[in-house]
Short mmCIF file of C-alpha atoms in Angstrom, two decimals:
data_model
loop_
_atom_site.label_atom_id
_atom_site.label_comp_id
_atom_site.label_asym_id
_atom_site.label_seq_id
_atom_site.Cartn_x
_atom_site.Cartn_y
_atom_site.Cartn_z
CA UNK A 1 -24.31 -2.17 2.12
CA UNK A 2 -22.92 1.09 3.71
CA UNK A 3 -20.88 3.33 1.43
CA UNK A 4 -18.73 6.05 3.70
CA UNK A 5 -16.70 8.44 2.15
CA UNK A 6 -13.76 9.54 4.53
CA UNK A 7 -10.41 11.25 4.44
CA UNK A 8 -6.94 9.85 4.44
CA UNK A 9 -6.49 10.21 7.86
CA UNK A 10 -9.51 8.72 9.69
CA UNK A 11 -8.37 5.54 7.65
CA UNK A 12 -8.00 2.17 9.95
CA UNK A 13 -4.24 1.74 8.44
CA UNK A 14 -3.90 -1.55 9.63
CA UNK A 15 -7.54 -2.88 8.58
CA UNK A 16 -6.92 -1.99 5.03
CA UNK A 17 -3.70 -3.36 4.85
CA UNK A 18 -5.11 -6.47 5.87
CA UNK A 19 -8.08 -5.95 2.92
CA UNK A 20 -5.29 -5.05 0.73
CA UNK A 21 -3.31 -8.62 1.48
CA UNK A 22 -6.40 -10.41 0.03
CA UNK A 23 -7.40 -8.24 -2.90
CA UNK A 24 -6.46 -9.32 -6.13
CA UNK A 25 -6.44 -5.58 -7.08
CA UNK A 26 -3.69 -4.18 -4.86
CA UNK A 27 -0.69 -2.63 -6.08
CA UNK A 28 1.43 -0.46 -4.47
CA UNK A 29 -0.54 2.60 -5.63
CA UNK A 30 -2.91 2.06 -2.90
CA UNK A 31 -1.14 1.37 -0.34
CA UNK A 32 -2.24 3.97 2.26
CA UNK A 33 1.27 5.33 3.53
CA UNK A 34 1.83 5.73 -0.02
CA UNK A 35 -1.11 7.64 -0.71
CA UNK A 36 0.03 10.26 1.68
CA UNK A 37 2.66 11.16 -0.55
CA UNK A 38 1.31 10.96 -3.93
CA UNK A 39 -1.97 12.50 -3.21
CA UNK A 40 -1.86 14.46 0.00
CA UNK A 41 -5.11 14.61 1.50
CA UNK A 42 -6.53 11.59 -0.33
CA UNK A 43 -10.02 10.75 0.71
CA UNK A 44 -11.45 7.34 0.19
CA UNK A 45 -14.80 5.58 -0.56
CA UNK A 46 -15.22 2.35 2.24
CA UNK A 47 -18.03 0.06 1.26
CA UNK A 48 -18.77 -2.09 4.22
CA UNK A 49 -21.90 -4.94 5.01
CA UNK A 50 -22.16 -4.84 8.42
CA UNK A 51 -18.42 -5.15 10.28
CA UNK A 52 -17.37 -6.71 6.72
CA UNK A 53 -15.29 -4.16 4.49
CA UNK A 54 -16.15 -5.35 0.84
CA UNK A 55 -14.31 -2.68 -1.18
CA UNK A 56 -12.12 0.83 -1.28
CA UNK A 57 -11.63 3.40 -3.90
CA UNK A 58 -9.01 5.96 -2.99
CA UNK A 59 -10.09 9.35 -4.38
CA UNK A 60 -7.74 12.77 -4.82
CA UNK A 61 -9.94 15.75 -5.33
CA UNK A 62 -9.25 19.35 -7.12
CA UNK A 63 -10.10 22.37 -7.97
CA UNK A 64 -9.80 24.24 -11.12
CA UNK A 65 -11.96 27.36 -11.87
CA UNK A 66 -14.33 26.79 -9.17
CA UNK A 67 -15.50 23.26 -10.56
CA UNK A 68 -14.15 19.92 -9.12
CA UNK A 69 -12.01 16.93 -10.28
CA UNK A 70 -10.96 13.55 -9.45
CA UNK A 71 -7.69 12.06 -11.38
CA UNK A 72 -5.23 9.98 -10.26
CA UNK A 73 -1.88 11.41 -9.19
CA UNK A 74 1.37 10.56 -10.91
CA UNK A 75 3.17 7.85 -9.68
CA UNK A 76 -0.02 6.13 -10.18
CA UNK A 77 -0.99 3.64 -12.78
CA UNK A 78 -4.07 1.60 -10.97
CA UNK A 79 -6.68 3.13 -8.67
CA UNK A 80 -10.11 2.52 -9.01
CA UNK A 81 -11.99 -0.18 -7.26
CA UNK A 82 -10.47 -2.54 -4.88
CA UNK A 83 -12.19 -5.46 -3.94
CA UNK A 84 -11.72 -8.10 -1.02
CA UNK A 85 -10.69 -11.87 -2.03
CA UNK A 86 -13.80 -13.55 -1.13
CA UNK A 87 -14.30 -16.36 -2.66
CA UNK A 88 -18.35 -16.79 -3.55
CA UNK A 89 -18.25 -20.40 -5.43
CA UNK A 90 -19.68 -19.77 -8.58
CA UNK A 91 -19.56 -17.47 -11.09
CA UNK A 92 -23.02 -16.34 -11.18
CA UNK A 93 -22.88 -15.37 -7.44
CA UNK A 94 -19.74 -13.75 -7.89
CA UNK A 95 -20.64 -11.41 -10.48
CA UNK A 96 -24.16 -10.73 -9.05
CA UNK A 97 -22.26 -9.28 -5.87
CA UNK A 98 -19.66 -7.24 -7.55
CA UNK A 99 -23.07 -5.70 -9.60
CA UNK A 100 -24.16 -4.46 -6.19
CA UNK A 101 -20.74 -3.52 -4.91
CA UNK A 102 -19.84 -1.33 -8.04
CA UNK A 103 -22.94 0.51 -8.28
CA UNK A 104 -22.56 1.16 -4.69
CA UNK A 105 -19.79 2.38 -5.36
CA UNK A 106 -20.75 4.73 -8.26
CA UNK A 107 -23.70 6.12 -6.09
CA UNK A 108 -21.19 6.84 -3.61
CA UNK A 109 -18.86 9.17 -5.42
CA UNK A 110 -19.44 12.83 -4.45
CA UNK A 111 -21.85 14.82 -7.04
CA UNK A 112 -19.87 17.78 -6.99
CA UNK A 113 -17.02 15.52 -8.82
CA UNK A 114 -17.32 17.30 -12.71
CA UNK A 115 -14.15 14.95 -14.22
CA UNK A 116 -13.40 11.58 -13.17
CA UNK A 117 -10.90 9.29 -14.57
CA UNK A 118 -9.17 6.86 -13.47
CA UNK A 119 -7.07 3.52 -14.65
CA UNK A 120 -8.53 0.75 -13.27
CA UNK A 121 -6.13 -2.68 -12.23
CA UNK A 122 -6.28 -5.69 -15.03
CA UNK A 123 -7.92 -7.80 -12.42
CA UNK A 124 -11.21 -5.41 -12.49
CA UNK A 125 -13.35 -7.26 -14.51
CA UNK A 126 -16.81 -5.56 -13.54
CA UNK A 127 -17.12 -2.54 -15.31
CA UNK A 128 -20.97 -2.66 -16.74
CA UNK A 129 -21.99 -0.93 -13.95
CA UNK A 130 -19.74 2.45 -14.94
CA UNK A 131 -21.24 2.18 -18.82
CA UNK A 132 -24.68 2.18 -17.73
CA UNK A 133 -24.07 5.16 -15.80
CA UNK A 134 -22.74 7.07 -18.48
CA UNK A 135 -19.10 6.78 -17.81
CA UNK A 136 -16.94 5.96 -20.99
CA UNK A 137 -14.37 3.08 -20.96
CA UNK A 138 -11.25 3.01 -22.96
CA UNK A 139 -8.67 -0.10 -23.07
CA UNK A 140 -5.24 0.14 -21.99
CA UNK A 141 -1.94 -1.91 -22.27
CA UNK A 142 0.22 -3.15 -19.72
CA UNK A 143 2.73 -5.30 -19.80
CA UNK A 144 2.85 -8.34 -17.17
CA UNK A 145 5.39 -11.20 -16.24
CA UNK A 146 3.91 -14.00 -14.11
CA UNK A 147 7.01 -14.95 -12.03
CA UNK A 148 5.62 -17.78 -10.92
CA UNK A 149 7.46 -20.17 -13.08
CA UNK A 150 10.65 -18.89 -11.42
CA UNK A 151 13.73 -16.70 -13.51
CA UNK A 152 15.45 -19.36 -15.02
CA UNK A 153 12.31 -19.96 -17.56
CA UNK A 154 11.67 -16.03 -17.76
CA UNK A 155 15.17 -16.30 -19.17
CA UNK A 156 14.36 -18.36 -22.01
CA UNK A 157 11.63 -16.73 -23.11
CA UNK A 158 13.84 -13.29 -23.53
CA UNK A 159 13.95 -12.29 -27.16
CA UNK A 160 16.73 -12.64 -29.08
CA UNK A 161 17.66 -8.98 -29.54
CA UNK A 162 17.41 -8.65 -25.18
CA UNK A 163 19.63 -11.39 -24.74
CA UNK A 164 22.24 -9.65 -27.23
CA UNK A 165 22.05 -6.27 -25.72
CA UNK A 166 22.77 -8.18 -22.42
CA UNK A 167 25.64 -10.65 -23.72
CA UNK A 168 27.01 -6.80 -25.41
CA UNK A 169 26.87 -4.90 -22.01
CA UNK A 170 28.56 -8.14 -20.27
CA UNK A 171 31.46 -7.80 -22.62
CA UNK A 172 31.88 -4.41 -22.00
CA UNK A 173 32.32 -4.72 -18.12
CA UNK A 174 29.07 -3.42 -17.35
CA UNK A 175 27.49 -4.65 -14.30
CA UNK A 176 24.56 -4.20 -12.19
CA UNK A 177 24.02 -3.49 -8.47
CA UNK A 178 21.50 -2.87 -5.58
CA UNK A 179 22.06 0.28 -3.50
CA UNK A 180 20.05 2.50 -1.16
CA UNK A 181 21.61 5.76 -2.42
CA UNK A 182 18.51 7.04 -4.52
CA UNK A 183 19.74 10.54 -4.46
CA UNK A 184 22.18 9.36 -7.90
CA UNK A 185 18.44 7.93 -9.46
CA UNK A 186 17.19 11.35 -8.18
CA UNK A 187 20.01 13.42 -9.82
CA UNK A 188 19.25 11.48 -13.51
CA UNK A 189 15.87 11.71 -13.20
CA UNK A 190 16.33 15.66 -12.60
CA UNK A 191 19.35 16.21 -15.18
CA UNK A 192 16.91 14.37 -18.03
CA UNK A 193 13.83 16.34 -17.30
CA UNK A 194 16.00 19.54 -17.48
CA UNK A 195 17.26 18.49 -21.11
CA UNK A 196 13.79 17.73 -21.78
CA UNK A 197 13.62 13.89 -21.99
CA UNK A 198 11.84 12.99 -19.03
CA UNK A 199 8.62 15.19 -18.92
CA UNK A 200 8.36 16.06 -15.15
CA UNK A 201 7.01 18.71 -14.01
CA UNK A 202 8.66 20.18 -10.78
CA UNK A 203 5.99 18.77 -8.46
CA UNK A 204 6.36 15.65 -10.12
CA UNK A 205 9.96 15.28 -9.30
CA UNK A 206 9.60 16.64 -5.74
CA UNK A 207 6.98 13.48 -5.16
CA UNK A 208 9.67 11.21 -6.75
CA UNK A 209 11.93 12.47 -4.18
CA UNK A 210 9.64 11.68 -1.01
CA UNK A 211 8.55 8.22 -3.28
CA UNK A 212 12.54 6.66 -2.88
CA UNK A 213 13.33 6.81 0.53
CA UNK A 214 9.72 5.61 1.66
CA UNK A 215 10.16 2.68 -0.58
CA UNK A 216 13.52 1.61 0.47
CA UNK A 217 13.43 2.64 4.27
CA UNK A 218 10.06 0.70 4.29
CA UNK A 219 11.37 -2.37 2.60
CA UNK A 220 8.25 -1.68 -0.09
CA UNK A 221 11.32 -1.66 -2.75
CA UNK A 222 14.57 -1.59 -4.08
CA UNK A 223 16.86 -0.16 -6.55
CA UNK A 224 19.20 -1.24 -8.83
CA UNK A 225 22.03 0.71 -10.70
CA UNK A 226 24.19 -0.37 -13.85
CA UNK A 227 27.86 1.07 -13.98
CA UNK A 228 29.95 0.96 -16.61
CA UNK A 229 34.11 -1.10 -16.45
CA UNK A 230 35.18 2.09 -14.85
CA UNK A 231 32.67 2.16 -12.53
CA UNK A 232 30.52 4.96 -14.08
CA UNK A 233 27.03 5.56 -13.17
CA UNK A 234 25.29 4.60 -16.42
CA UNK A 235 21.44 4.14 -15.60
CA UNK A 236 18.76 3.69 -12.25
CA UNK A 237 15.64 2.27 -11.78
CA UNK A 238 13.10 1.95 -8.91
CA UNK A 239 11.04 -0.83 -8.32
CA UNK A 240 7.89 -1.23 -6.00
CA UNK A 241 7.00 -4.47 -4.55
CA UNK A 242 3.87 -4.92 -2.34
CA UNK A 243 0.72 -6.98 -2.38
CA UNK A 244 2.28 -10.03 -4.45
CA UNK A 245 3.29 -6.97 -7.49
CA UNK A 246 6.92 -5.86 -8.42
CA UNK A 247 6.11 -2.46 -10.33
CA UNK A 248 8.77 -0.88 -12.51
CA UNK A 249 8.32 3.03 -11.06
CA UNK A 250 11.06 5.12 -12.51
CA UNK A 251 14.13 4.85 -14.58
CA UNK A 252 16.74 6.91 -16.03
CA UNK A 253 20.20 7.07 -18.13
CA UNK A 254 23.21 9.54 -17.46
CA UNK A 255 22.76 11.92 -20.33
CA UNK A 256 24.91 11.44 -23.19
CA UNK A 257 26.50 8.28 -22.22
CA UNK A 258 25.31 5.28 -24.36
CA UNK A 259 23.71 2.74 -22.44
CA UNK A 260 24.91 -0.26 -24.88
CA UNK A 261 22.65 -2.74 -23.41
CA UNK A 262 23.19 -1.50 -20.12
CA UNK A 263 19.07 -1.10 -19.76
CA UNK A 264 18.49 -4.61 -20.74
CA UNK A 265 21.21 -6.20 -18.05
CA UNK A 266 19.55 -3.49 -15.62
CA UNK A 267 15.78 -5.16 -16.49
CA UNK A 268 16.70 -8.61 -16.52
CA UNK A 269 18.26 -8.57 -13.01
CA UNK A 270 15.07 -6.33 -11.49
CA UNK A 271 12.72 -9.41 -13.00
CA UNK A 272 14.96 -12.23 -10.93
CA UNK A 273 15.14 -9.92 -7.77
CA UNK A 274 11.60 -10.13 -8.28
CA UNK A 275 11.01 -13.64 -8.96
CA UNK A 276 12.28 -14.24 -5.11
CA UNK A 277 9.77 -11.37 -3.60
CA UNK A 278 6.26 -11.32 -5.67
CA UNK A 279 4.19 -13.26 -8.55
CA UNK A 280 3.37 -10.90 -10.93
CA UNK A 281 6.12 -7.97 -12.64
CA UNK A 282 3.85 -5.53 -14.02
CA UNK A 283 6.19 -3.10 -16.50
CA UNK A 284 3.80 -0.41 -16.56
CA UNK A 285 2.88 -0.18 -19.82
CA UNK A 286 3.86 0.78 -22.62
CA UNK A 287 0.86 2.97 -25.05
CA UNK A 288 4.46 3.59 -26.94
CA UNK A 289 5.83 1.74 -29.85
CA UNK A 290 9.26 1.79 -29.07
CA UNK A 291 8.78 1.36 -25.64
CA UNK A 292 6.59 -1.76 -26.03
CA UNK A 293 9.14 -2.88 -27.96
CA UNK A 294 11.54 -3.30 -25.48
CA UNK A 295 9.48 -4.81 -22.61
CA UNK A 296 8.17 -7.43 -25.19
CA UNK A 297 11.93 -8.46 -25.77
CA UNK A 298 11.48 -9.78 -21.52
CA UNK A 299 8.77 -11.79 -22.44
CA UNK A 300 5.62 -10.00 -20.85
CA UNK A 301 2.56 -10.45 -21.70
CA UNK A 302 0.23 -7.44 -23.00
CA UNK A 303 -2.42 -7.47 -20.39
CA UNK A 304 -5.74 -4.86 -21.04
CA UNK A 305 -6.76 -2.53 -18.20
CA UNK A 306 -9.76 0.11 -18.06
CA UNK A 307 -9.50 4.03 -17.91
CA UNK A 308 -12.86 4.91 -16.94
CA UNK A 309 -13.82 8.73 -17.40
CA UNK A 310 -16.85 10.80 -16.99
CA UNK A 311 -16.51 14.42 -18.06
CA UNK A 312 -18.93 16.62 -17.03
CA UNK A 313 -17.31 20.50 -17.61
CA UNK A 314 -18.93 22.57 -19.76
CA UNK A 315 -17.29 22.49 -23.22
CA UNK A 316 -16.08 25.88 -22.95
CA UNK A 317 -13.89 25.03 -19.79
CA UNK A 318 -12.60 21.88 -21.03
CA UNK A 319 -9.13 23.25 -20.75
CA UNK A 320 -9.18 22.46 -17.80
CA UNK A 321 -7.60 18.75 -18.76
CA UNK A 322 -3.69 20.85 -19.13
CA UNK A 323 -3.63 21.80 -16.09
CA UNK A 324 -3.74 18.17 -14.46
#
């Protein structure tokens, strides 16, 4: 195995989209044209046996104080290790080569590299590798809908207090449609974080900004918008779909108008648009109560993912985590 650390740009583009068809850990966060925006000049780990490319880890290096760090950028849920699809026939030779390919992989990543962290996709299931060389590993929630039993039985697994807010935004004339024009998702998403309820920082939004228009012009994605009976703009969202994996990105409400279900009849129709592109809905999370709340009320599943971290700073310097 031959581990070869290289930046964004010297990237064979159409060789890892390929990898990425057959990887049951791609997601849209890897995808490479998408790297460019979320992490400009990304680098990337390429593991290859012979002319075979066996797995990728994107990496995003910084600098604070004169020591190095490797985090994912916003925008960003999975990174991590991304293996091919190969199919080995058992279990025991399966396992024995992702051993080798993840501590490949580990030896690979640069020394200078003080903080590392990343989420890593559900579908990692190898991590022994990171624990033996002192990395820590924490367990995270997602929430998942497999789409592969089509919308109609999605549907009647909603919970009860979904399919209310939906019947309640229905009877108020609210209605949902597609549109290209994510400028309006861009002006809710900036009018919230002013009043403090979305907390983006102003490179943060400016990334959301390039994000949209890649997504839609590149067919990677669509968005969906709920007015209200007189045609008021009420709430956005943006949804990724690449790889087999419609992501819920980004949403956001007009402030101070009461969304009245609006949300919920927003939701619902991203899962069926969905349904007709991808397998898997991943809702991106939710850590928070209220939030889980609501995606459990679609049905999802909670599904566990890894956030591996090694922190090597010196204690004093530690700081250096708020200024991510």
């Amino acid at each position: 195995m031959n581990a070869i650390l290289k930046h964004g740009s010297a990237i064979d583009r159409a060789e890892w989209l390929a990898f990425l068809a057959h990887s049951p850990q791609a997601a849209i966060y890897v995808h490479p044209d998408y790297l460019d925006i979320v992490a400009p000049g990304w680098q990337a780990i390429e593991l290859w046996r012979d002319r075979t490319l066996l797995a990728i880890m994107p990496l995003y290096l910084n600098q604070k104080a004169g020591y190095t760090y490797a985090l994912q950028p916003s925008f960003c849920q999975f990174w991590g290790i991304i293996f091919g699809g190969e199919d080995l026939g058992n279990d025991y030779k399966t396992y024995s080569h992702r051993r080798k390919v993840v501590k490949a992989m580990i030896d690979a990543i640069p020394a200078q590299i003080k903080w590392f962290m990343y989420g890593f996709a559900p579908e990692f299931d190898y991590p022994l590798p990171f624990h033996w060389a002192g990395y820590t590993l924490q367990s995270r929630i997602t929430y998942r809908l497999d789409l592969s039993v089509g919308y109609a039985e999605i549907e009647r697994n909603f919970g009860n207090d979904t399919r209310y807010d939906m019947r309640k935004a229905l009877s108020q004339g609210f209605a949902v449609h597609a549109t290209d024009a994510w400028q309006r998702l861009s002006g809710l998403v900036h009018a919230n974080s002013i009043e403090g309820k979305l907390r983006l920082q102003p490179t943060q939004l400016g990334t959301f900004d390039r994000i949209a228009p890649f997504l839609l012009q590149s067919q990677l994605g669509f968005l969906l918008e709920v007015v209200d009976a007189d045609a008021s703009l009420i709430g956005a969202a943006l949804f990724a779909s690449f790889a087999g994996k419609t992501t819920y990105l980004i949403s956001s409400q007009a402030p101070g108008k009461s969304s009245n279900g609006a949300m919920s009849l927003l939701l619902a129709r991203a899962i069926a648009e969905a349904a007709a592109r991808s397998q898997i809905f991943d809702f991106e999370g939710s850590m928070i109560e209220g939030v889980e709340s609501f995606f459990r009320g679609f049905g999802g599943r909670p599904v566990p993912y890894l956030m591996i971290e090694k922190n090597d700073l010196p204690l004093p310097i530690r700081w250096i985590r708020k200024l991510r």
